[in-house]
Structure formats: C-alpha cells, structure tokens
Short mmCIF file of C-alpha atoms in Angstrom, two decimals:
data_model
loop_
_atom_site.label_atom_id
_atom_site.label_comp_id
_atom_site.label_asym_id
_atom_site.label_seq_id
_atom_site.Cartn_x
_atom_site.Cartn_y
_atom_site.Cartn_z
CA MET I 1 -5.57 -28.24 -29.29
CA SER I 2 -5.91 -28.31 -25.90
CA GLU I 3 -8.49 -25.85 -24.75
CA PRO I 4 -6.60 -22.56 -22.89
CA LEU I 5 -6.24 -21.50 -19.54
CA VAL I 6 -5.30 -19.06 -17.09
CA ILE I 7 -3.03 -18.14 -13.99
CA ALA I 8 -5.06 -16.50 -11.19
CA VAL I 9 -2.27 -15.09 -8.49
CA ASP I 10 -3.35 -14.52 -5.24
CA CYS I 11 -1.03 -12.77 -3.51
CA SER I 12 -2.60 -12.04 0.14
CA THR I 13 -0.96 -12.33 3.76
CA THR I 14 0.11 -14.66 4.66
CA ALA I 15 1.22 -16.81 0.91
CA ALA I 16 1.12 -15.96 -2.73
CA LYS I 17 -1.14 -19.19 -4.48
CA ALA I 18 -0.79 -19.43 -7.51
CA VAL I 19 -3.80 -21.27 -9.13
CA ILE I 20 -4.42 -22.77 -12.81
CA SER I 21 -7.91 -23.32 -13.95
CA THR I 22 -9.91 -23.34 -17.55
CA ALA I 23 -13.12 -21.35 -18.33
CA ASP I 24 -15.36 -22.90 -16.26
CA GLY I 25 -13.45 -22.95 -13.51
CA GLN I 26 -11.60 -26.28 -12.97
CA VAL I 27 -8.87 -26.37 -11.52
CA ALA I 28 -5.64 -28.22 -13.84
CA ALA I 29 -2.90 -27.07 -10.79
CA SER I 30 -2.02 -25.02 -8.19
CA ALA I 31 1.15 -24.48 -5.92
CA SER I 32 1.62 -21.64 -3.28
CA ARG I 33 4.53 -20.45 -1.20
CA PRO I 34 4.37 -18.46 2.29
CA LEU I 35 4.92 -15.20 3.33
CA LEU I 36 6.45 -13.84 6.52
CA THR I 37 5.18 -11.20 8.42
CA VAL I 38 7.22 -8.75 11.57
CA GLN I 39 6.16 -7.17 14.30
CA PRO I 40 9.08 -4.56 15.07
CA GLN I 41 6.99 -3.38 17.81
CA ALA I 42 3.39 -4.15 19.10
CA SER I 43 0.34 -2.99 16.23
CA TRP I 44 3.03 -2.83 13.72
CA HIS I 45 2.98 -5.11 10.94
CA GLU I 46 6.22 -5.02 8.24
CA GLN I 47 6.85 -7.37 5.70
CA ASP I 48 10.15 -7.89 3.06
CA ALA I 49 8.10 -6.93 -0.51
CA THR I 50 10.88 -8.36 -2.43
CA GLU I 51 9.24 -11.73 -1.13
CA TRP I 52 5.84 -10.68 -2.65
CA TRP I 53 8.01 -11.26 -6.08
CA THR I 54 10.12 -14.20 -5.10
CA ALA I 55 7.18 -15.98 -3.49
CA THR I 56 4.90 -14.94 -7.02
CA ARG I 57 7.24 -16.05 -9.30
CA ASP I 58 8.53 -19.92 -7.56
CA ALA I 59 4.46 -20.37 -6.78
CA ILE I 60 3.79 -19.64 -10.28
CA ALA I 61 6.46 -22.17 -12.07
CA ALA I 62 5.66 -24.37 -9.33
CA ALA I 63 1.81 -24.71 -10.44
CA VAL I 64 3.70 -24.34 -14.05
CA GLY I 65 5.94 -27.17 -14.10
CA MET I 66 3.06 -29.48 -13.34
CA LEU I 67 1.26 -28.91 -16.42
CA ASP I 68 2.15 -31.28 -19.43
CA GLU I 69 1.51 -28.78 -21.92
CA PRO I 70 2.23 -25.05 -20.75
CA GLY I 71 1.67 -23.27 -23.93
CA ARG I 72 -1.85 -23.61 -22.78
CA VAL I 73 -1.64 -20.56 -20.82
CA ALA I 74 -3.71 -17.83 -22.24
CA ALA I 75 -2.71 -15.21 -20.01
CA LEU I 76 -1.85 -13.84 -16.19
CA SER I 77 -4.06 -11.88 -13.65
CA LEU I 78 -3.39 -10.45 -9.75
CA THR I 79 -5.50 -10.69 -6.41
CA HIS I 80 -3.67 -9.41 -3.86
CA GLN I 81 -3.79 -7.98 0.33
CA ARG I 82 -5.34 -4.45 0.28
CA GLU I 83 -3.99 -1.44 1.32
CA THR I 84 -0.46 -3.10 1.59
CA PHE I 85 2.17 -0.49 0.89
CA VAL I 86 5.67 0.43 -0.72
CA CYS I 87 8.44 3.12 -0.80
CA LEU I 88 10.91 1.84 -3.91
CA GLY I 89 14.24 3.74 -4.53
CA ALA I 90 15.88 4.47 -7.79
CA ASP I 91 16.67 0.72 -8.35
CA ASP I 92 13.24 0.00 -7.43
CA GLN I 93 13.97 -2.12 -4.81
CA PRO I 94 12.73 -1.09 -1.07
CA LEU I 95 13.47 1.68 0.86
CA ARG I 96 12.23 0.22 3.69
CA PRO I 97 9.55 -2.97 4.73
CA ALA I 98 6.52 -3.16 3.33
CA ILE I 99 3.59 -1.76 6.17
CA LEU I 100 0.57 -3.90 6.29
CA TRP I 101 -3.01 -3.31 6.12
CA LEU I 102 -3.42 -4.26 9.69
CA ASP I 103 -0.37 -2.05 10.50
CA GLY I 104 -1.58 -0.41 13.99
CA ARG I 105 1.46 2.61 14.18
CA ALA I 106 -0.60 5.78 12.96
CA HIS I 107 -3.24 6.49 15.45
CA ALA I 108 -1.73 10.12 15.95
CA GLU I 109 -2.43 10.56 12.47
CA ILE I 110 -5.82 8.89 11.92
CA ALA I 111 -6.73 11.70 14.85
CA GLU I 112 -5.21 14.31 12.92
CA HIS I 113 -6.70 13.50 9.73
CA GLY I 114 -9.46 11.04 9.76
CA SER I 115 -11.90 13.89 8.71
CA ALA I 116 -15.54 13.60 7.68
CA ARG I 117 -13.85 15.50 4.46
CA VAL I 118 -11.21 12.77 3.81
CA HIS I 119 -14.76 9.91 4.28
CA GLU I 120 -16.00 11.91 1.93
CA LEU I 121 -13.85 11.78 -0.66
CA SER I 122 -11.87 8.44 -0.16
CA GLY I 123 -15.11 6.53 0.73
CA LYS I 124 -13.56 5.15 3.43
CA PRO I 125 -13.51 6.13 7.49
CA GLY I 126 -10.60 6.91 9.31
CA ASP I 127 -8.92 3.62 10.29
CA THR I 128 -5.79 2.04 10.58
CA THR I 129 -6.53 0.11 7.65
CA PRO I 130 -5.62 3.23 3.91
CA ALA I 131 -2.02 3.40 3.81
CA ILE I 132 -2.89 7.40 3.55
CA TYR I 133 -2.23 7.53 7.11
CA LYS I 134 0.69 5.45 7.81
CA LEU I 135 2.26 7.96 4.62
CA ALA I 136 1.69 10.52 6.77
CA TRP I 137 3.65 8.52 9.72
CA LEU I 138 6.26 8.30 7.33
CA ALA I 139 6.04 11.56 6.17
CA ARG I 140 6.53 12.63 9.88
CA HIS I 141 9.01 10.04 11.02
CA GLU I 142 10.77 8.42 8.37
CA PRO I 143 10.84 12.03 5.76
CA ASP I 144 14.16 10.64 4.13
CA THR I 145 11.80 7.72 2.74
CA LEU I 146 9.01 9.56 1.76
CA ARG I 147 10.75 12.10 -0.49
CA GLY I 148 13.37 9.64 -1.85
CA ALA I 149 11.03 6.87 -2.75
CA THR I 150 10.79 7.32 -6.77
CA ARG I 151 7.71 4.87 -6.55
CA VAL I 152 4.38 4.17 -3.88
CA GLY I 153 2.70 1.68 -4.36
CA ASP I 154 0.63 -1.67 -4.06
CA VAL I 155 0.82 -5.04 -3.98
CA GLN I 156 -0.04 -5.44 -7.90
CA ALA I 157 1.89 -2.11 -8.93
CA VAL I 158 4.99 -4.16 -7.54
CA LEU I 159 4.61 -7.13 -9.53
CA SER I 160 3.61 -5.80 -12.50
CA LEU I 161 6.38 -3.82 -12.52
CA ARG I 162 8.77 -7.00 -11.87
CA LEU I 163 6.24 -9.63 -14.59
CA THR I 164 6.06 -7.03 -17.04
CA GLY I 165 7.86 -3.55 -16.34
CA ARG I 166 5.28 -1.57 -15.74
CA TRP I 167 4.45 0.39 -12.78
CA ALA I 168 0.64 0.07 -13.25
CA THR I 169 -2.21 -1.30 -10.83
CA SER I 170 -6.43 -0.56 -11.49
CA PRO I 171 -8.44 1.69 -9.75
CA ALA I 172 -9.55 -1.35 -7.15
CA SER I 173 -6.64 -1.66 -6.06
CA ALA I 174 -5.33 2.16 -5.91
CA ASP I 175 -8.29 2.96 -4.04
CA THR I 176 -7.25 0.78 -1.11
CA LEU I 177 -4.82 3.48 0.14
CA GLY I 178 -7.05 5.61 0.71
CA LEU I 179 -5.33 8.37 -1.86
CA PHE I 180 -8.28 8.08 -4.72
CA ASP I 181 -10.84 10.51 -5.07
CA LEU I 182 -12.94 7.80 -5.49
CA PRO I 183 -16.17 9.47 -6.93
CA ARG I 184 -14.40 10.77 -9.85
CA ARG I 185 -12.09 7.12 -9.93
CA THR I 186 -8.57 9.64 -9.83
CA TRP I 187 -6.20 10.22 -7.51
CA SER I 188 -6.63 13.46 -4.66
CA ASN I 189 -4.06 15.80 -4.92
CA GLU I 190 -6.02 16.59 -1.02
CA LEU I 191 -5.34 13.97 -0.27
CA LEU I 192 -1.45 13.15 -1.19
CA ASP I 193 -1.00 16.36 0.47
CA ILE I 194 -1.97 14.87 3.35
CA ALA I 195 0.08 11.90 2.21
CA GLY I 196 3.40 13.97 1.53
CA VAL I 197 2.93 11.83 -1.47
CA ARG I 198 3.93 12.63 -4.99
CA SER I 199 1.81 11.57 -8.01
CA GLU I 200 4.62 11.01 -9.37
CA GLN I 201 5.08 8.57 -7.24
CA LEU I 202 1.87 6.63 -8.12
CA PRO I 203 1.30 3.97 -10.55
CA ASP I 204 -0.12 3.97 -13.69
CA LEU I 205 -3.84 3.13 -14.07
CA VAL I 206 -5.23 0.43 -16.06
CA PRO I 207 -8.98 -0.21 -15.46
CA ALA I 208 -9.57 -4.53 -14.44
CA GLY I 209 -9.79 -6.54 -17.16
CA GLU I 210 -7.69 -5.06 -19.34
CA ALA I 211 -4.39 -5.82 -19.94
CA ILE I 212 -1.60 -4.06 -18.29
CA GLY I 213 1.51 -5.42 -20.68
CA MET I 214 2.95 -8.20 -21.81
CA LEU I 215 5.28 -10.59 -19.34
CA LEU I 216 8.64 -9.70 -20.25
CA PRO I 217 10.66 -12.53 -22.01
CA ASP I 218 13.14 -13.72 -19.37
CA VAL I 219 10.57 -13.49 -16.43
CA ALA I 220 8.10 -15.94 -18.50
CA THR I 221 10.90 -17.98 -19.45
CA ALA I 222 11.84 -18.27 -15.90
CA LEU I 223 8.05 -19.43 -15.01
CA GLY I 224 7.77 -21.82 -17.53
CA LEU I 225 6.08 -20.46 -20.26
CA PRO I 226 7.37 -21.10 -23.62
CA ALA I 227 6.08 -17.41 -24.04
CA PRO I 228 4.98 -13.95 -22.72
CA VAL I 229 1.48 -13.79 -22.13
CA PRO I 230 -0.94 -10.81 -20.59
CA LEU I 231 -0.68 -9.53 -17.23
CA VAL I 232 -4.70 -8.52 -17.22
CA SER I 233 -5.26 -5.70 -14.13
CA GLY I 234 -6.77 -7.06 -11.37
CA ILE I 235 -8.31 -6.11 -7.92
CA GLY I 236 -8.02 -6.02 -4.67
CA ASP I 237 -8.76 -9.95 -3.07
CA GLY I 238 -12.34 -8.80 -1.29
CA GLN I 239 -14.03 -7.36 -4.46
CA ALA I 240 -12.01 -10.11 -6.62
CA ALA I 241 -14.01 -12.58 -4.20
CA GLY I 242 -16.97 -10.91 -4.67
CA LEU I 243 -16.88 -11.70 -7.95
CA ALA I 244 -16.57 -14.84 -7.74
CA LEU I 245 -19.38 -15.16 -5.46
CA GLY I 246 -21.84 -13.77 -7.27
CA ALA I 247 -22.17 -11.16 -4.54
CA SER I 248 -22.91 -8.68 -7.79
CA GLU I 249 -27.04 -10.44 -6.63
CA PRO I 250 -29.17 -7.92 -4.31
CA GLY I 251 -29.31 -9.47 -0.99
CA ILE I 252 -26.48 -11.46 -1.54
CA ALA I 253 -22.75 -10.56 1.11
CA TYR I 254 -19.49 -12.14 0.52
CA LEU I 255 -18.50 -13.53 3.98
CA ASN I 256 -14.45 -13.95 4.27
CA LEU I 257 -13.77 -15.19 7.40
CA GLY I 258 -9.97 -15.36 7.38
CA THR I 259 -7.20 -13.22 9.56
CA SER I 260 -9.77 -10.21 9.22
CA MET I 261 -13.64 -10.64 8.81
CA VAL I 262 -15.14 -8.71 5.30
CA LEU I 263 -18.69 -8.86 4.18
CA GLY I 264 -19.36 -7.16 1.35
CA VAL I 265 -22.31 -6.19 -1.09
CA ALA I 266 -22.22 -4.43 -4.81
CA SER I 267 -23.26 -1.02 -5.29
CA ASP I 268 -24.42 1.09 -7.53
CA ASP I 269 -24.40 4.28 -6.71
CA TYR I 270 -21.41 5.82 -4.48
CA ARG I 271 -22.44 5.93 -0.48
CA TRP I 272 -20.14 6.95 2.37
CA ASP I 273 -21.23 6.40 6.13
CA PRO I 274 -19.85 5.19 9.06
CA ALA I 275 -21.45 1.27 8.58
CA PHE I 276 -18.84 0.47 6.41
CA ARG I 277 -16.22 1.78 4.28
CA THR I 278 -16.83 1.72 0.43
CA LEU I 279 -14.59 0.67 -2.70
CA ALA I 280 -14.38 1.12 -6.17
CA GLY I 281 -15.83 -2.28 -7.70
CA VAL I 282 -14.59 -4.01 -10.81
CA GLY I 283 -16.48 -1.48 -13.98
CA PRO I 284 -15.96 2.00 -13.55
CA HIS I 285 -19.26 3.26 -11.72
CA ASP I 286 -19.46 -0.15 -9.19
CA HIS I 287 -18.99 0.53 -6.01
CA THR I 288 -18.29 -2.58 -2.65
CA LEU I 289 -19.15 -1.42 0.75
CA GLU I 290 -17.68 -3.12 3.08
CA THR I 291 -17.99 -3.86 6.69
CA VAL I 292 -14.20 -5.06 8.68
CA LEU I 293 -13.22 -6.29 11.37
CA ASN I 294 -9.49 -7.01 11.49
CA ALA I 295 -9.06 -9.85 13.86
CA ALA I 296 -11.21 -12.53 13.56
CA ALA I 297 -9.23 -16.14 12.67
CA TYR I 298 -6.31 -13.81 13.86
CA VAL I 299 -7.28 -14.16 17.58
CA ALA I 300 -8.83 -17.59 17.10
CA THR I 301 -5.43 -18.54 15.64
CA TRP I 302 -3.76 -16.91 18.48
CA CYS I 303 -5.81 -18.24 21.33
CA ARG I 304 -4.98 -21.63 19.55
CA GLU I 305 -1.25 -21.26 19.74
CA GLN I 306 -1.00 -19.54 22.77
CA LEU I 307 -3.24 -21.27 25.27
CA ALA I 308 -4.36 -24.76 23.72
CA GLY I 309 -0.72 -26.59 24.10
CA ASP I 310 -2.67 -30.38 23.19
CA ALA I 311 -5.73 -29.76 23.38
CA ASP I 312 -8.25 -29.94 20.65
CA LEU I 313 -9.69 -26.01 21.63
CA GLU I 314 -12.40 -26.97 18.61
CA ARG I 315 -13.94 -30.17 19.85
CA ALA I 316 -13.98 -28.67 23.75
CA ALA I 317 -15.23 -25.50 22.76
CA ALA I 318 -18.17 -26.87 20.57
CA ALA I 319 -19.40 -29.12 23.74
CA LEU I 320 -20.09 -25.76 25.50
CA PRO I 321 -23.48 -24.50 25.46
CA PRO I 322 -24.19 -21.72 23.84
CA GLY I 323 -22.96 -18.31 25.45
CA ALA I 324 -19.55 -19.83 26.83
CA GLU I 325 -21.20 -20.80 30.60
CA GLY I 326 -21.33 -16.26 30.34
CA LEU I 327 -17.97 -15.06 29.01
CA LEU I 328 -18.20 -12.43 26.44
CA THR I 329 -15.17 -11.66 24.17
CA LEU I 330 -14.95 -8.23 22.33
CA PRO I 331 -12.26 -9.01 19.08
CA TYR I 332 -10.66 -6.14 19.12
CA TRP I 333 -7.49 -7.36 19.32
CA ASN I 334 -6.13 -5.21 15.67
CA ALA I 335 -8.49 -2.01 17.03
CA ALA I 336 -12.00 -1.72 16.13
CA GLN I 337 -12.77 -1.11 12.72
CA THR I 338 -16.94 -1.28 11.77
CA PRO I 339 -19.18 0.41 13.08
CA TYR I 340 -16.81 2.50 15.76
CA TRP I 341 -13.11 3.27 13.54
CA ASP I 342 -11.28 3.66 16.48
CA PRO I 343 -7.23 3.24 16.80
CA LEU I 344 -6.80 3.19 20.17
CA ALA I 345 -9.64 0.24 21.39
CA ARG I 346 -8.35 -3.43 22.73
CA GLY I 347 -9.60 -6.75 23.20
CA ALA I 348 -11.29 -6.99 26.56
CA VAL I 349 -12.86 -10.46 28.02
CA ILE I 350 -15.36 -10.33 30.62
CA GLY I 351 -17.83 -12.46 32.50
CA TRP I 352 -14.94 -14.72 34.40
CA HIS I 353 -15.44 -17.53 36.71
CA GLY I 354 -13.59 -20.35 37.71
CA ARG I 355 -15.34 -23.23 35.55
CA HIS I 356 -14.06 -21.06 32.35
CA THR I 357 -11.07 -22.97 30.45
CA ALA I 358 -8.98 -22.35 27.81
CA ALA I 359 -12.76 -23.95 25.82
CA HIS I 360 -14.83 -20.98 27.38
CA LEU I 361 -12.30 -18.32 26.21
CA TYR I 362 -11.80 -20.44 22.46
CA ARG I 363 -16.14 -20.38 22.10
CA SER I 364 -16.25 -16.92 23.42
CA ILE I 365 -14.15 -15.30 20.91
CA LEU I 366 -15.78 -17.46 17.89
CA GLU I 367 -19.13 -15.93 19.24
CA GLY I 368 -17.66 -12.63 19.95
CA VAL I 369 -16.57 -12.10 15.96
CA ALA I 370 -20.11 -13.33 14.78
CA TYR I 371 -21.66 -10.55 17.23
CA GLU I 372 -19.56 -8.06 15.55
CA LEU I 373 -20.93 -9.31 12.11
CA ARG I 374 -24.58 -8.97 13.74
CA LEU I 375 -23.65 -5.48 14.37
CA HIS I 376 -22.23 -4.74 10.89
CA LEU I 377 -25.03 -6.42 8.73
CA GLU I 378 -27.20 -4.68 10.89
CA ARG I 379 -25.78 -1.23 10.32
CA LEU I 380 -25.71 -2.17 6.58
CA GLU I 381 -28.99 -2.73 6.16
CA ALA I 382 -30.20 0.30 7.73
CA ALA I 383 -27.58 2.38 6.02
CA THR I 384 -28.63 1.04 2.75
CA GLY I 385 -32.14 0.19 3.11
CA THR I 386 -31.60 -3.48 1.15
CA PRO I 387 -31.46 -6.29 3.81
CA VAL I 388 -28.80 -9.30 3.61
CA THR I 389 -30.99 -12.47 2.75
CA GLN I 390 -28.05 -15.15 2.02
CA ILE I 391 -23.99 -15.12 3.50
CA ARG I 392 -21.88 -16.84 1.33
CA ALA I 393 -18.74 -17.39 3.28
CA VAL I 394 -14.87 -18.56 2.51
CA GLY I 395 -11.78 -18.28 4.48
CA GLY I 396 -10.30 -20.30 6.85
CA GLY I 397 -12.78 -19.82 9.90
CA ALA I 398 -15.59 -21.21 6.85
CA ARG I 399 -13.81 -24.72 7.44
CA SER I 400 -14.51 -24.39 10.51
CA PRO I 401 -17.99 -26.57 11.78
CA LEU I 402 -18.60 -25.10 14.90
CA TRP I 403 -18.12 -21.47 13.96
CA VAL I 404 -19.83 -21.37 10.73
CA ARG I 405 -23.14 -22.50 13.08
CA ILE I 406 -22.37 -20.01 15.33
CA VAL I 407 -22.11 -17.13 12.91
CA SER I 408 -25.64 -18.48 11.45
CA ASP I 409 -27.25 -18.84 15.03
CA VAL I 410 -26.15 -15.90 15.91
CA THR I 411 -27.01 -13.62 12.46
CA GLN I 412 -29.89 -15.55 12.73
CA ARG I 413 -29.66 -16.20 8.59
CA PRO I 414 -28.55 -19.05 6.01
CA VAL I 415 -24.91 -19.30 5.32
CA HIS I 416 -23.57 -20.83 2.22
CA VAL I 417 -20.16 -22.32 2.86
CA CYS I 418 -18.66 -22.68 -0.33
CA SER I 419 -16.19 -25.05 -2.07
CA ALA I 420 -12.36 -25.29 -0.04
CA GLY I 421 -11.08 -23.15 -2.95
CA GLU I 422 -9.30 -20.04 -3.86
CA ALA I 423 -12.29 -17.26 -3.92
CA SER I 424 -10.04 -14.15 -4.31
CA ALA I 425 -7.87 -16.52 -6.78
CA ALA I 426 -11.77 -17.31 -8.84
CA GLY I 427 -11.83 -13.33 -9.15
CA ALA I 428 -9.36 -12.62 -10.85
CA ALA I 429 -9.16 -15.59 -13.37
CA ALA I 430 -12.84 -14.09 -13.87
CA LEU I 431 -10.90 -11.12 -14.70
CA ALA I 432 -8.53 -13.26 -17.17
CA TRP I 433 -11.38 -14.39 -19.32
CA SER I 434 -12.94 -11.45 -19.42
CA HIS I 435 -10.09 -10.02 -21.13
CA LEU I 436 -9.47 -13.18 -23.37
CA THR I 437 -13.28 -13.71 -24.95
CA GLY I 438 -15.32 -10.06 -24.46
CA MET I 439 -17.41 -11.58 -22.13
CA THR I 440 -18.63 -8.79 -18.69
CA PRO I 441 -16.24 -9.81 -15.88
CA GLN I 442 -19.57 -11.10 -13.85
CA GLN I 443 -20.78 -13.87 -16.61
CA ALA I 444 -16.79 -14.79 -16.82
CA ALA I 445 -17.48 -15.41 -13.12
CA ALA I 446 -20.76 -16.68 -13.59
CA GLN I 447 -19.19 -19.29 -15.92
CA ALA I 448 -16.75 -20.38 -13.86
CA SER I 449 -18.52 -20.18 -10.51
CA GLY I 450 -19.56 -23.89 -10.41
CA PRO I 451 -16.45 -25.31 -8.20
CA LEU I 452 -16.48 -22.41 -5.68
CA LEU I 453 -19.94 -22.24 -5.37
CA ASP I 454 -20.45 -26.01 -4.41
CA GLY I 455 -20.91 -26.53 -0.34
CA HIS I 456 -23.57 -26.93 1.48
CA ASP I 457 -25.95 -24.75 2.91
CA VAL I 458 -26.40 -23.67 7.29
CA PRO I 459 -29.49 -22.93 8.39
CA PRO I 460 -30.11 -21.37 11.32
CA ASP I 461 -31.69 -23.24 15.07
CA PRO I 462 -34.78 -20.89 16.25
CA THR I 463 -33.75 -22.26 20.17
CA THR I 464 -30.84 -20.73 19.96
CA ALA I 465 -31.80 -17.16 19.13
CA ALA I 466 -32.92 -15.78 22.37
CA ARG I 467 -29.90 -16.47 24.41
CA HIS I 468 -27.55 -15.12 21.42
CA SER I 469 -29.58 -11.89 21.07
CA ALA I 470 -29.70 -11.31 25.03
CA LEU I 471 -26.06 -12.25 24.63
CA TYR I 472 -25.16 -9.74 22.02
CA ASP I 473 -27.17 -6.83 23.65
CA VAL I 474 -24.68 -7.17 26.71
CA GLN I 475 -21.49 -7.12 24.23
CA GLN I 476 -22.99 -4.16 22.14
CA ARG I 477 -22.46 -2.27 25.62
CA LEU I 478 -18.96 -2.73 26.33
CA TYR I 479 -17.37 -0.90 23.22
CA PRO I 480 -19.31 2.14 24.13
CA GLN I 481 -18.55 1.97 27.81
CA LEU I 482 -14.69 1.17 27.29
CA ARG I 483 -14.18 3.49 25.03
CA GLU I 484 -12.48 6.22 27.31
CA VAL I 485 -10.59 3.23 29.08
CA PHE I 486 -9.28 2.74 26.22
CA SER I 487 -8.07 6.08 25.32
CA ALA I 488 -6.56 6.54 28.84
CA LEU I 489 -4.83 2.51 28.36
CA ALA I 490 -3.07 4.11 24.97
CA ASP I 491 -1.84 7.25 27.21
CA ALA I 492 -0.67 4.98 30.24
CA ARG I 493 1.26 2.46 27.92
CA ASP I 494 2.92 5.86 26.42
CA VAL I 495 4.45 7.12 29.35
CA PRO I 496 8.37 6.92 29.66
CA ILE I 497 9.75 4.58 32.11
CA GLY I 498 12.40 6.20 34.15
#
C-alpha cells in the first residue's frame, strides 16, 4: 500500500490553506481559499466566521481532489490565526462578526484591566491582541451578544465543531485568548470575570497531538475522503511555525515576517515580562516567548497599494543607501506592542525633505520594522539571559531579498531564509504524525523539516553596522517622546463634531 498522508490546515488571517504531505515533509497536494477582513470603523478588524469553515472545507476538498488515492489520508490537524474569537448562538451560527487579533477597539478596557496581575496570570501584557479586552468591550457595548452566546471560542474550536461535532481546542490555541491561568493550564475564573464570559461557553481542552474526534461521515464525504479520519488537536500558527522550524533548540528563534512580525523562542520555565508575551507550548510544561509588532508587511503593503502606482518600490528602495537618506518610520500602524504595549500609539514618519520619494518611505518602513526587531531581540535576551544566535525566517516579508538583507544588517545576526513552504502548516502536520506514530512532536517535526529548512543564509554586512546603529539609537527615542502626543491625539480624535 502507498505510504500514508496527513492534511494540515492553516486558517490564517488572509486564507485557509490545506497542505497534504508525507512523513518526510514532501507535499503531495495543496490548495487555498481567501478570507476577507472588513474594517467597519478605524482600527476595527472583523471577519465572517462562517467563511472560516467554507474556506477550510473548499481548500481541503480541492487538495484532496488532486490525490490519486484519497484513502491514503490518515489524519487531519489544524493551525490558525491566534487571539481571534467568535460568539455562536444556540444554532451554532455567529451572533456577530468575529473580532480579529489586530482589532484595536478595546483601548479603554486595556487601560482599565491591563494590570500586572492579569499579565502574571495570563502571560500576556495589556495589549490589543488578547481577546480578553475585546470580550470586555463586548460585555460593555454589546452585552446581549455575549450574554446570549452559547459558545465563545477560537478558530480551531469553530472548525473542530464543524469537522467533528465537538466544541474543543487545545491549550496552545485557547491560551492566546488571554483567559487562561497559564502556569496551571486551565481557564481562570478571575480572567473570565473580567471578560464577562461564562466557563460553560468555552470549548473543551484537548492536549496538542491528541485526537479531538473523528470527522463526521458527511463531512468526510464532502471533503472527498472515503472514510472519516481523526482530527488531531493543533496549536496556534506562531507556535506551529516554531515547532516546524526547530526553535525548541537554544539560541534559535523563528521569525514570521508577515502581516505582523512575530519572533519566538522556547522556554522550559514559565516567565512573564514586558519584553515578551508568554504562550502555552506544545507540551504540558513547554512555553513559547514571543515578541510582536502588529504591523510589518501590513505597513509595507499599505505603502505599495496607496503610493506606488505602477512603480516597483522594491527595486527603487534597494537602490537607495541604508538609512533612506535620513527618513525614519515608527511602524505603529496597529498600535505598539513589544516592549511598550500601548494601544494608543500610531505610526510616525520623521525626517522628510524634498529629495524623498515613495521609495524612500518604503525603505524606511522596512528599516523601521527591522529596528523594532533589534529592540525586541535586545530586550528578550536581557530578560532571559539567553542569546539568539540564528534567526530562521518565514512569511511573505522573508521572500524579499531587500528586507532580509536589512534585517540581517540591522540586527547584525545571520538570518536563515527558509523555503517558501507553509511553516505553520508543517507544524500542524508534525502534530498529526506524532499522533499516528507515537513520536514526540519535536521528533516528527525534525523528520519532516528538511524541505522547509532548505533555503539560504544571509550573513550581516559589517560595513553597514555603524550607520544602522546610529539610526537605531535615534529611532528608539521616538516613542518615549511621542507617547503623550499619541494619547492626546486619541482624545482629540474622539471629540464629537457639532
């Protein structure tokens, strides 16, 4: 009989991607279906949660349809955008659009509830991303929605319900909602009270790598599978990428240079510090320490879409000298995260003069994100005492030779650009193989990581170090000097007209 296959689904912010692969990481088939994000108000980001299912179903069916032997599929596992949540009614349909991780509506609730106590319990600094503050916003502004919800949960819980009929997720998925007593790996009544959520609304917790249940027969048929297979409990997309990229090794950090910028390392101990956010890892005692900037490729894409026209900004920016001739960008289009955690912070560009063009702005955005990464690395290393010796990069931004060069030069660290494969899906596949074979998730990931870790190294250019260090020192002065300005701007923006 032909060797078995597993399906890994990454239901991200922009698309549901289904990847079917072998135990050694060879991709047999893949397909994706887009997801639409809407912004009904400034800083609000929402999705129709029913599309998580239709996009996932259609992506899986398309990928399975490419196989000569669909019966080879032995398991399915999920990974997904984190912190995003939805409220379902008694008919298991959304009561309102899902609120996404980058949504910034809850700044008042962050100010009210984002205490050191909440940070210590949940591992999450007060920030726009954890769902706890947006749930508290719902409790205040849409109380009927939260009170009337039968279920409140993350993306995996919704897909699990559709696939198996069971309302369940993993600790390493649910934890990102910010409702967890992270050291004890359980829902926290104290945090649920802040959010206005009842424990009976929340999904069951199934450890990563264990079976949530078998696919419903009619679902298996709709996906093109000849028989139901187990749905293996997955994890959030950041932790999944870290698993696939071998970031459990000391000194190795994964960098997802995508819509947001996330850098993560593994930790055997529970730590909490403003230098990072702490997440549940794959195992019951594993943790992931992450730094985050919620606007990385988001800002670069914004610049191209709004200002480029027909110009090739990538090529034009590459022709400019390091430093963009004195233009600096503070890339806080979606608030400030590590290490400031300020929901009122906004983007700023300083140093404009008459020679500057759209290409200068574009380069300064790429450099501004890299300067933020250097700040993240320095704070992370100071807090943990462990140096980061190699960065393993994935995501759309990692496909830009210019941006990777800038990251390496600014941080003065080697960057290993991994292949263009789906890193988060590869982590989900490792969990499926772990369930099927009895290997640890790390062992399964190491066996399958060869194709993903194929790539190339970008060593830092020492000749640019002095200039980037000088500009970095200037950029690090911007936020402290603008913090009160950002707050005043938020107050002025909310003054009613008329």
